[in-house]
XYZ file of C-alpha atoms in Angstrom:
551
model
C 0.000 0.000 0.000
C 1.101 3.582 -0.560
C 2.591 5.608 2.237
C 0.111 8.160 3.533
C 1.935 11.222 4.803
C 0.657 13.853 7.180
C 2.306 16.985 8.502
C 2.755 17.201 12.265
C 3.676 20.374 14.140
C 5.031 20.790 17.659
C 3.712 24.091 19.012
C 6.145 23.911 21.943
C 9.072 24.059 19.523
C 7.720 26.870 17.342
C 9.567 30.170 17.886
C 7.272 32.298 15.716
C 10.050 33.180 13.280
C 7.759 32.717 10.244
C 10.572 31.065 8.276
C 8.071 28.429 7.110
C 5.734 31.092 5.687
C 8.557 32.772 3.780
C 9.833 29.445 2.422
C 6.303 28.451 1.361
C 5.788 31.678 -0.589
C 9.173 31.382 -2.289
C 8.778 27.676 -3.118
C 5.378 28.108 -4.757
C 5.860 31.611 -6.169
C 2.820 32.934 -4.309
C 1.783 36.595 -4.572
C 2.020 39.091 -1.748
C -0.523 38.330 0.955
C -1.781 34.723 0.852
C 0.356 31.715 1.566
C -0.459 28.047 2.076
C 0.937 27.803 5.578
C 0.172 30.381 8.266
C 1.550 30.914 11.790
C -0.626 32.658 14.375
C 0.178 33.704 17.952
C -2.023 31.992 20.511
C -2.654 32.711 24.201
C -4.432 30.078 26.274
C -4.922 29.179 29.930
C -3.353 25.929 31.124
C -3.458 24.867 34.787
C -4.423 28.342 35.977
C -1.574 29.979 34.058
C -1.649 31.910 30.812
C 0.630 30.541 28.158
C 1.850 32.183 24.956
C 2.534 29.907 21.977
C 2.079 29.685 18.211
C -0.357 27.738 16.034
C 0.476 26.478 12.544
C -2.569 26.165 10.283
C -3.599 22.933 8.602
C -2.730 22.713 4.918
C -4.378 20.230 2.547
C -1.230 20.293 0.410
C 0.741 18.894 3.337
C -0.691 15.366 3.335
C -1.141 12.512 0.891
C -3.978 13.610 -1.430
C -7.216 12.094 -0.115
C -8.143 10.972 -3.623
C -5.005 8.852 -3.888
C -5.324 7.538 -0.341
C -8.871 6.366 -1.172
C -7.931 4.616 -4.426
C -7.517 0.827 -3.986
C -5.246 0.746 -7.055
C -3.156 3.631 -5.648
C -3.262 5.748 -8.803
C -1.273 8.983 -8.700
C -4.457 10.953 -9.287
C -3.125 14.381 -8.370
C -0.312 14.074 -10.894
C -2.328 13.008 -13.936
C -5.099 15.511 -13.211
C -2.515 18.308 -13.103
C -1.052 17.181 -16.427
C -4.535 17.068 -17.942
C -5.161 20.582 -16.610
C -2.354 21.964 -18.782
C -3.249 19.912 -21.858
C -0.450 17.346 -21.610
C -2.813 14.434 -22.218
C -0.270 11.864 -23.426
C 1.850 12.429 -20.323
C -1.232 12.134 -18.117
C -1.966 8.721 -19.640
C 1.645 7.718 -19.069
C 1.270 8.535 -15.358
C -1.822 6.314 -15.144
C 0.021 3.503 -16.914
C 2.762 3.629 -14.324
C 0.115 1.963 -12.137
C -2.435 0.283 -14.406
C -3.139 -0.269 -18.110
C -6.867 0.240 -17.525
C -7.261 4.017 -17.767
C -10.337 3.687 -19.959
C -11.953 0.827 -18.065
C -11.646 2.723 -14.788
C -12.688 5.897 -16.572
C -16.009 4.341 -17.497
C -16.949 1.939 -14.689
C -14.895 2.655 -11.552
C -17.012 3.145 -8.430
C -15.072 6.406 -7.759
C -13.923 6.211 -4.141
C -11.500 9.001 -5.100
C -14.333 11.415 -5.862
C -16.071 10.578 -2.596
C -12.871 11.718 -0.811
C -12.158 14.758 -3.013
C -11.596 17.960 -0.999
C -13.280 19.946 -3.758
C -16.542 18.322 -2.671
C -16.372 20.419 0.502
C -16.421 23.547 -1.672
C -19.001 22.621 -4.322
C -18.795 19.254 -6.130
C -15.889 16.789 -6.445
C -13.577 16.951 -9.429
C -14.889 14.525 -12.085
C -11.783 12.347 -11.807
C -13.340 9.328 -13.483
C -14.542 11.371 -16.446
C -11.039 12.788 -16.904
C -9.669 9.230 -17.177
C -12.382 8.362 -19.700
C -11.518 11.456 -21.727
C -7.827 10.530 -21.778
C -8.628 7.018 -23.032
C -10.980 8.357 -25.722
C -8.411 10.977 -26.701
C -5.815 8.265 -27.292
C -8.196 6.206 -29.422
C -9.023 9.211 -31.595
C -5.395 10.318 -31.891
C -4.139 6.780 -32.508
C -2.009 4.932 -29.986
C 1.549 4.044 -30.868
C 2.300 0.361 -30.495
C 3.845 -0.341 -27.107
C 7.453 -1.470 -27.023
C 7.845 -5.060 -25.837
C 9.498 -5.422 -22.440
C 12.706 -7.400 -22.348
C 12.214 -10.600 -20.347
C 15.197 -10.622 -18.025
C 13.982 -13.332 -15.622
C 13.885 -17.090 -16.199
C 11.049 -18.018 -13.835
C 7.769 -18.344 -15.737
C 4.465 -17.257 -14.176
C 1.038 -18.628 -15.135
C -2.136 -16.649 -14.554
C -5.490 -18.405 -14.698
C -8.185 -15.973 -15.774
C -7.970 -12.952 -18.086
C -10.192 -10.616 -16.103
C -9.139 -7.360 -14.410
C -7.280 -9.080 -11.530
C -5.381 -11.521 -13.740
C -4.441 -8.963 -16.386
C -3.415 -6.439 -13.734
C -1.069 -8.989 -12.166
C 0.322 -9.902 -15.599
C 0.913 -6.222 -16.394
C 3.037 -5.635 -13.308
C 4.979 -8.892 -13.691
C 5.882 -8.364 -17.351
C 7.260 -4.918 -16.491
C 9.491 -6.631 -13.917
C 10.897 -8.817 -16.690
C 9.055 -12.070 -15.908
C 7.671 -14.269 -18.717
C 3.896 -14.315 -18.157
C 1.214 -16.479 -19.753
C -2.484 -15.872 -19.106
C -4.866 -18.800 -19.609
C -8.467 -17.904 -20.440
C -11.314 -20.339 -21.029
C -13.455 -17.906 -23.050
C -12.978 -16.924 -26.672
C -11.766 -13.425 -25.725
C -9.871 -11.892 -22.820
C -11.426 -9.368 -20.463
C -13.604 -11.354 -18.076
C -16.459 -9.314 -16.635
C -15.142 -6.212 -18.429
C -16.096 -7.845 -21.720
C -18.979 -10.157 -20.897
C -20.803 -8.777 -17.842
C -20.731 -4.994 -18.315
C -22.961 -3.723 -21.149
C -21.221 -1.870 -23.952
C -23.317 1.259 -23.362
C -21.484 1.512 -20.027
C -18.068 0.275 -21.166
C -17.300 0.555 -24.902
C -15.663 -2.588 -26.270
C -13.035 -0.629 -28.215
C -11.754 0.688 -24.871
C -11.400 -2.869 -23.531
C -9.770 -4.090 -26.763
C -7.258 -1.228 -26.822
C -6.103 -1.758 -23.252
C -5.812 -5.537 -23.553
C -3.837 -5.072 -26.794
C -1.475 -2.755 -24.925
C -0.812 -5.504 -22.351
C -0.147 -8.047 -25.109
C 2.202 -5.674 -26.932
C 4.336 -5.453 -23.791
C 4.919 -9.211 -24.077
C 2.160 -10.878 -22.052
C 0.956 -14.044 -23.795
C -2.818 -14.550 -23.557
C -4.134 -17.986 -24.512
C -7.897 -17.858 -25.070
C -10.120 -20.939 -25.411
C -7.654 -22.610 -23.046
C -9.337 -23.615 -19.791
C -7.039 -24.910 -17.060
C -8.349 -28.107 -15.472
C -5.603 -28.717 -12.910
C -2.881 -26.481 -11.508
C -0.529 -29.475 -11.432
C -0.474 -29.362 -15.229
C 0.939 -25.835 -15.124
C 3.682 -26.761 -12.675
C 4.608 -29.679 -14.959
C 4.974 -27.181 -17.819
C 7.664 -25.366 -15.855
C 5.743 -22.475 -14.321
C 7.252 -21.469 -10.978
C 4.276 -19.497 -9.668
C 0.552 -19.453 -10.421
C -1.995 -16.708 -9.851
C -5.592 -17.895 -9.651
C -7.921 -15.106 -10.826
C -10.964 -16.940 -12.132
C -13.507 -14.572 -10.601
C -17.057 -15.630 -9.771
C -18.494 -17.276 -12.904
C -21.269 -19.279 -11.210
C -24.736 -17.755 -10.863
C -26.371 -18.244 -7.472
C -29.838 -19.788 -7.492
C -32.865 -18.838 -5.414
C -33.810 -22.378 -4.434
C -37.567 -21.771 -4.680
C -40.237 -23.894 -6.416
C -40.397 -23.989 -10.250
C -36.996 -22.342 -10.732
C -36.338 -24.647 -13.704
C -39.282 -23.286 -15.720
C -38.717 -22.087 -19.267
C -38.111 -18.342 -19.477
C -35.984 -18.067 -16.320
C -32.367 -17.077 -17.028
C -29.425 -16.042 -14.853
C -27.744 -12.700 -15.102
C -24.244 -13.708 -16.258
C -25.667 -15.989 -18.952
C -28.034 -13.250 -20.089
C -25.407 -10.494 -20.226
C -22.879 -12.732 -21.985
C -25.406 -13.715 -24.641
C -26.179 -10.060 -25.311
C -22.474 -9.117 -25.352
C -21.724 -11.882 -27.867
C -24.495 -10.660 -30.179
C -27.070 -13.387 -29.516
C -30.737 -12.403 -29.918
C -32.328 -12.865 -26.478
C -35.835 -12.343 -27.920
C -37.335 -9.976 -25.377
C -39.232 -7.816 -27.850
C -42.658 -6.883 -26.492
C -42.270 -8.975 -23.337
C -42.832 -8.100 -19.708
C -39.505 -8.777 -17.970
C -38.802 -9.085 -14.248
C -35.316 -8.887 -12.748
C -34.688 -10.275 -9.259
C -31.800 -8.584 -7.426
C -30.641 -5.176 -6.229
C -26.986 -4.992 -7.230
C -25.181 -3.434 -10.186
C -25.549 -6.603 -12.282
C -29.318 -6.565 -11.726
C -29.524 -2.912 -12.760
C -27.405 -3.648 -15.852
C -29.664 -6.571 -16.780
C -32.774 -4.412 -16.421
C -31.349 -1.651 -18.595
C -30.150 -4.151 -21.202
C -33.615 -5.749 -21.280
C -35.055 -2.316 -22.037
C -32.628 -1.909 -24.917
C -33.514 -5.369 -26.194
C -37.100 -4.260 -26.714
C -38.848 -5.374 -23.529
C -42.277 -3.788 -23.180
C -41.971 -3.463 -19.403
C -39.097 -4.102 -16.997
C -39.708 -4.598 -13.278
C -36.880 -4.990 -10.766
C -37.702 -6.753 -7.491
C -35.217 -6.696 -4.617
C -35.012 -7.396 -0.895
C -33.320 -4.070 -0.232
C -34.871 -0.636 0.121
C -34.323 2.453 -2.031
C -33.373 4.603 0.972
C -29.677 4.992 0.170
C -28.865 6.044 3.743
C -30.188 2.787 5.218
C -28.109 -0.256 6.140
C -30.603 -2.172 3.989
C -30.036 -0.007 0.901
C -29.722 -1.488 -2.571
C -26.097 -2.506 -3.297
C -26.158 -0.787 -6.709
C -24.634 2.674 -6.982
C -27.151 5.482 -6.575
C -26.502 6.920 -10.040
C -27.129 3.466 -11.562
C -30.504 3.288 -9.820
C -31.364 6.807 -10.988
C -30.450 6.046 -14.615
C -32.484 2.822 -14.591
C -35.568 4.595 -13.261
C -35.117 7.376 -15.803
C -35.119 4.744 -18.556
C -38.414 3.307 -17.345
C -37.357 0.435 -15.072
C -39.927 0.021 -12.275
C -38.301 -0.870 -8.938
C -40.206 -2.870 -6.315
C -38.134 -2.646 -3.094
C -38.417 -4.716 0.096
C -39.840 -7.782 -1.656
C -38.512 -11.311 -2.022
C -39.610 -14.069 -4.440
C -41.474 -16.963 -2.809
C -42.496 -19.222 -5.708
C -42.383 -19.018 -9.498
C -45.706 -19.165 -11.321
C -45.834 -21.413 -14.389
C -48.328 -21.553 -17.263
C -48.040 -24.140 -20.052
C -44.510 -24.979 -18.884
C -43.319 -21.365 -19.112
C -42.744 -18.830 -16.377
C -45.661 -16.472 -15.847
C -44.296 -14.516 -12.883
C -43.704 -15.154 -9.196
C -45.326 -14.709 -5.826
C -43.612 -12.271 -3.463
C -43.204 -11.871 0.259
C -42.409 -8.716 2.241
C -38.789 -8.348 3.379
C -38.712 -6.515 6.705
C -34.928 -6.479 7.191
C -31.947 -7.469 5.043
C -28.873 -7.094 7.235
C -27.973 -7.299 10.888
C -26.472 -4.238 12.585
C -22.969 -5.599 11.889
C -23.763 -5.877 8.174
C -24.319 -9.651 8.104
C -26.730 -10.663 5.332
C -29.666 -12.248 7.179
C -33.042 -11.355 5.622
C -36.218 -11.418 7.707
C -39.637 -11.720 6.112
C -43.230 -10.748 6.827
C -46.442 -11.708 5.042
C -47.283 -12.228 1.351
C -47.261 -9.210 -0.968
C -48.965 -10.356 -4.165
C -47.597 -11.557 -7.486
C -45.396 -10.009 -10.180
C -46.463 -11.040 -13.693
C -43.662 -11.683 -16.193
C -43.005 -13.414 -19.516
C -39.280 -13.647 -18.725
C -37.343 -13.527 -15.453
C -33.661 -12.680 -14.968
C -32.222 -13.869 -11.646
C -29.383 -11.615 -10.446
C -28.867 -12.379 -6.756
C -25.097 -12.872 -6.864
C -22.252 -14.992 -8.175
C -19.658 -17.339 -6.716
C -16.451 -19.160 -7.598
C -16.571 -22.491 -9.421
C -15.692 -25.025 -6.733
C -15.823 -27.839 -9.297
C -12.976 -26.288 -11.297
C -10.196 -26.166 -8.684
C -9.779 -27.893 -5.354
C -8.325 -24.625 -4.030
C -11.863 -23.163 -4.139
C -13.546 -24.273 -0.909
C -17.152 -25.018 0.010
C -18.104 -21.356 0.398
C -16.912 -20.858 -3.202
C -13.928 -18.634 -2.443
C -10.200 -19.228 -2.085
C -8.671 -18.674 1.348
C -5.467 -16.653 1.225
C -3.025 -14.964 3.554
C -4.378 -11.418 3.674
C -0.890 -9.907 3.609
C 0.424 -11.735 0.551
C -2.528 -13.397 -1.253
C -0.692 -16.714 -0.989
C -2.840 -19.829 -0.723
C -2.036 -22.848 1.423
C -0.407 -24.460 -1.606
C 3.225 -23.665 -2.355
C 3.656 -21.329 -5.304
C -0.068 -20.632 -5.740
C -1.543 -17.171 -5.185
C -5.105 -15.963 -5.684
C -6.985 -12.690 -5.801
C -9.899 -10.708 -7.133
C -13.480 -11.906 -6.865
C -12.444 -15.541 -6.381
C -11.070 -14.440 -2.982
C -13.278 -11.516 -1.957
C -16.517 -12.536 -3.619
C -18.192 -10.184 -6.125
C -16.540 -6.778 -5.825
C -15.714 -3.884 -8.141
C -13.168 -3.589 -10.934
C -10.828 -1.201 -9.131
C -10.670 -3.677 -6.234
C -9.818 -6.515 -8.629
C -7.077 -4.420 -10.234
C -5.656 -3.626 -6.801
C -5.704 -7.318 -5.854
C -3.757 -8.198 -8.993
C -1.134 -5.591 -8.186
C -0.724 -6.840 -4.605
C -0.356 -10.422 -5.836
C 2.314 -9.373 -8.340
C 4.380 -7.899 -5.494
C 4.093 -11.160 -3.561
C 4.987 -13.304 -6.567
C 8.126 -11.257 -7.216
C 9.205 -11.657 -3.570
C 8.417 -15.380 -3.721
C 10.438 -15.991 -6.884
C 13.373 -14.083 -5.399
C 13.228 -16.200 -2.250
C 12.330 -13.187 -0.092
C 9.838 -12.855 2.762
C 6.557 -12.097 1.005
C 4.974 -10.675 4.179
C 7.741 -8.229 5.056
C 6.648 -4.571 5.135
C 3.147 -5.519 3.947
C -0.122 -4.224 5.362
C -3.255 -6.346 5.159
C -5.857 -4.802 2.870
C -9.184 -6.087 4.179
C -11.029 -4.550 1.218
C -9.288 -6.960 -1.161
C -9.849 -10.014 1.037
C -13.337 -9.460 2.430
C -14.871 -7.560 -0.468
C -15.385 -3.870 -1.111
C -17.634 -1.754 1.092
C -20.260 0.400 -0.555
C -18.739 3.555 -1.980
C -19.977 6.839 -0.574
C -22.298 8.640 -2.969
C -20.895 11.590 -4.906
C -24.328 12.603 -6.248
C -22.942 12.609 -9.774
C -24.263 10.639 -12.710
C -22.663 8.458 -15.331
C -19.466 9.363 -17.165
C -19.628 12.891 -18.498
C -18.695 13.271 -22.154
C -15.742 15.661 -21.985
C -14.146 17.367 -24.951
C -10.717 19.028 -24.787
C -12.033 22.282 -23.297
C -14.261 20.601 -20.727
C -11.467 18.233 -19.688
C -9.106 21.164 -19.173
C -11.607 23.180 -17.145
C -12.619 20.185 -15.017
C -9.005 19.240 -14.251
C -8.282 22.854 -13.266
C -10.879 22.569 -10.485
C -8.427 20.344 -8.586
C -7.244 21.965 -5.344
C -3.743 20.448 -5.699
C -3.915 18.470 -2.481
C -0.639 16.838 -1.590
C 1.555 19.120 -3.694
C 4.156 19.289 -0.938
C 4.452 15.570 -0.147
C 5.099 14.230 -3.639
C 8.855 14.092 -3.104
C 8.899 12.531 0.369
C 9.372 8.979 -0.920
C 12.629 10.174 -2.490
C 13.776 12.045 0.614
C 12.852 15.514 -0.614
C 11.303 17.459 2.227
C 8.702 20.212 1.820
C 9.937 23.796 2.036
C 8.231 24.535 5.359
C 9.939 21.631 7.152
C 13.292 22.377 5.562
C 13.228 26.020 6.621
C 12.179 25.489 10.250
C 15.277 26.014 12.458
C 13.551 24.485 15.507
C 12.326 21.303 13.749
C 8.781 22.165 14.795
C 7.413 20.785 11.511
C 7.880 17.231 10.316
C 6.113 14.645 8.202
C 5.415 10.999 8.978
C 3.808 7.979 7.349
C 0.334 7.540 8.850
C 0.700 3.729 8.691
C 3.476 3.842 11.288
C 2.125 2.621 14.620
C 4.371 5.107 16.417
C 5.042 8.317 14.477
C 8.714 8.992 14.098
C 10.195 12.412 13.742
C 11.798 12.719 10.326
C 15.069 14.617 10.586
C 16.755 16.107 7.554
C 20.095 17.731 7.030
C 19.560 21.462 6.778
């Protein structure tokens, strides 16, 4: 994980010389009057005595930018936004690719934890960080991307990755740049996983996915499609020294209620994949019901509308009160867009029994759901009395997905792989796992982050180093992602050059002064202080240490 720096001041040491203010103004070429750091005299009573001291103001440029601290993939958001603000779009993309190849994917479908933490939101609205990424990816496609230069493979140890979704490809991307030969095995006809098959193209354009996967391949990653792996032993026999299991959650969960095998009932992943592959799902003029309250359910409902469904009804256990612990798991803007497109949402209802007529589904009986989760967040629905029937000619079940326990013995009975939370290493030597197959269904940025963490561990493992040393457990990547805080903004804004520039210029430049700390460069205020009253420390340190520099 990234180091999160914060400035600490010792008022007892401050002499009121204002050297920090002068250094700040000179460093940042500020005009007469305002400066980013201010020192004020302060008189307060302590123990019956009046005491004279100085107070140093807080400065949002003197800590790790909150947007970057909130990003699971640890993107250098401040840096690429600043480059976009001055029109250096190619360089901005290069900064993103220092961390991930998926600028466009994240630009279109990231859940935006960065925007929820953006300081600009305390002024008016957050900077549209995700839309800026989407603009940069679209800009490259229009301008034409130069073919990436293949990375020289300097290491002998081969790594196999099972699954070409966001976690697997992210891991492959980091490993190839370290010089390791990497082969990705994918059972489907095309790479991309849920990015290609489960997210509708009106949300994530396929040319964006194709461009970013091509970039990974051009670097030297070998992707073998239509090549399912049946046993990890086979890969070890082929000479691979480490394996990363990133198969995601390809199995649809079933309701387990009467008549679930009736004709006309489909499951969300099967439905979305058929649409993505161009298959006619024949919904024209039909009344469609979707069961589920997550993002996949919302996507299925919106796709059904686009496939010509006469009516689309979404039934879910959760409520539409987005402040409640029982709120729908889907993002608020997704819910808003679905309703705007004509999807009718029936909250706080659960299916009890499917209704069948002439062997085909005709709808389902419902029951009132009085509570979905316990106070600690545990999923434990409680039900009341019957609530009538929902009529439907077709039903899409979207209540969740799980790992395929029949595919690998490493996937246990609860359909996930158990790993060491520090290193993503499984109980089997040389085998690592991450993404949805570990955390359960999560978001794409979480899967990308998991792939990056696993790549670090694999490198340490192949070098014979301690893979847990200096690592911090990231519970988000092991236990699944919490719901992102709402930013009250809609889908990706279509930005042109002028809009992208103006939006990027709204950034408050948080963290300007801590960018060089990893390389030992101290901010001007700390350097100028003769009394060492100002210092910076990594917030992950259990005991803050005073950082001393040579003056």
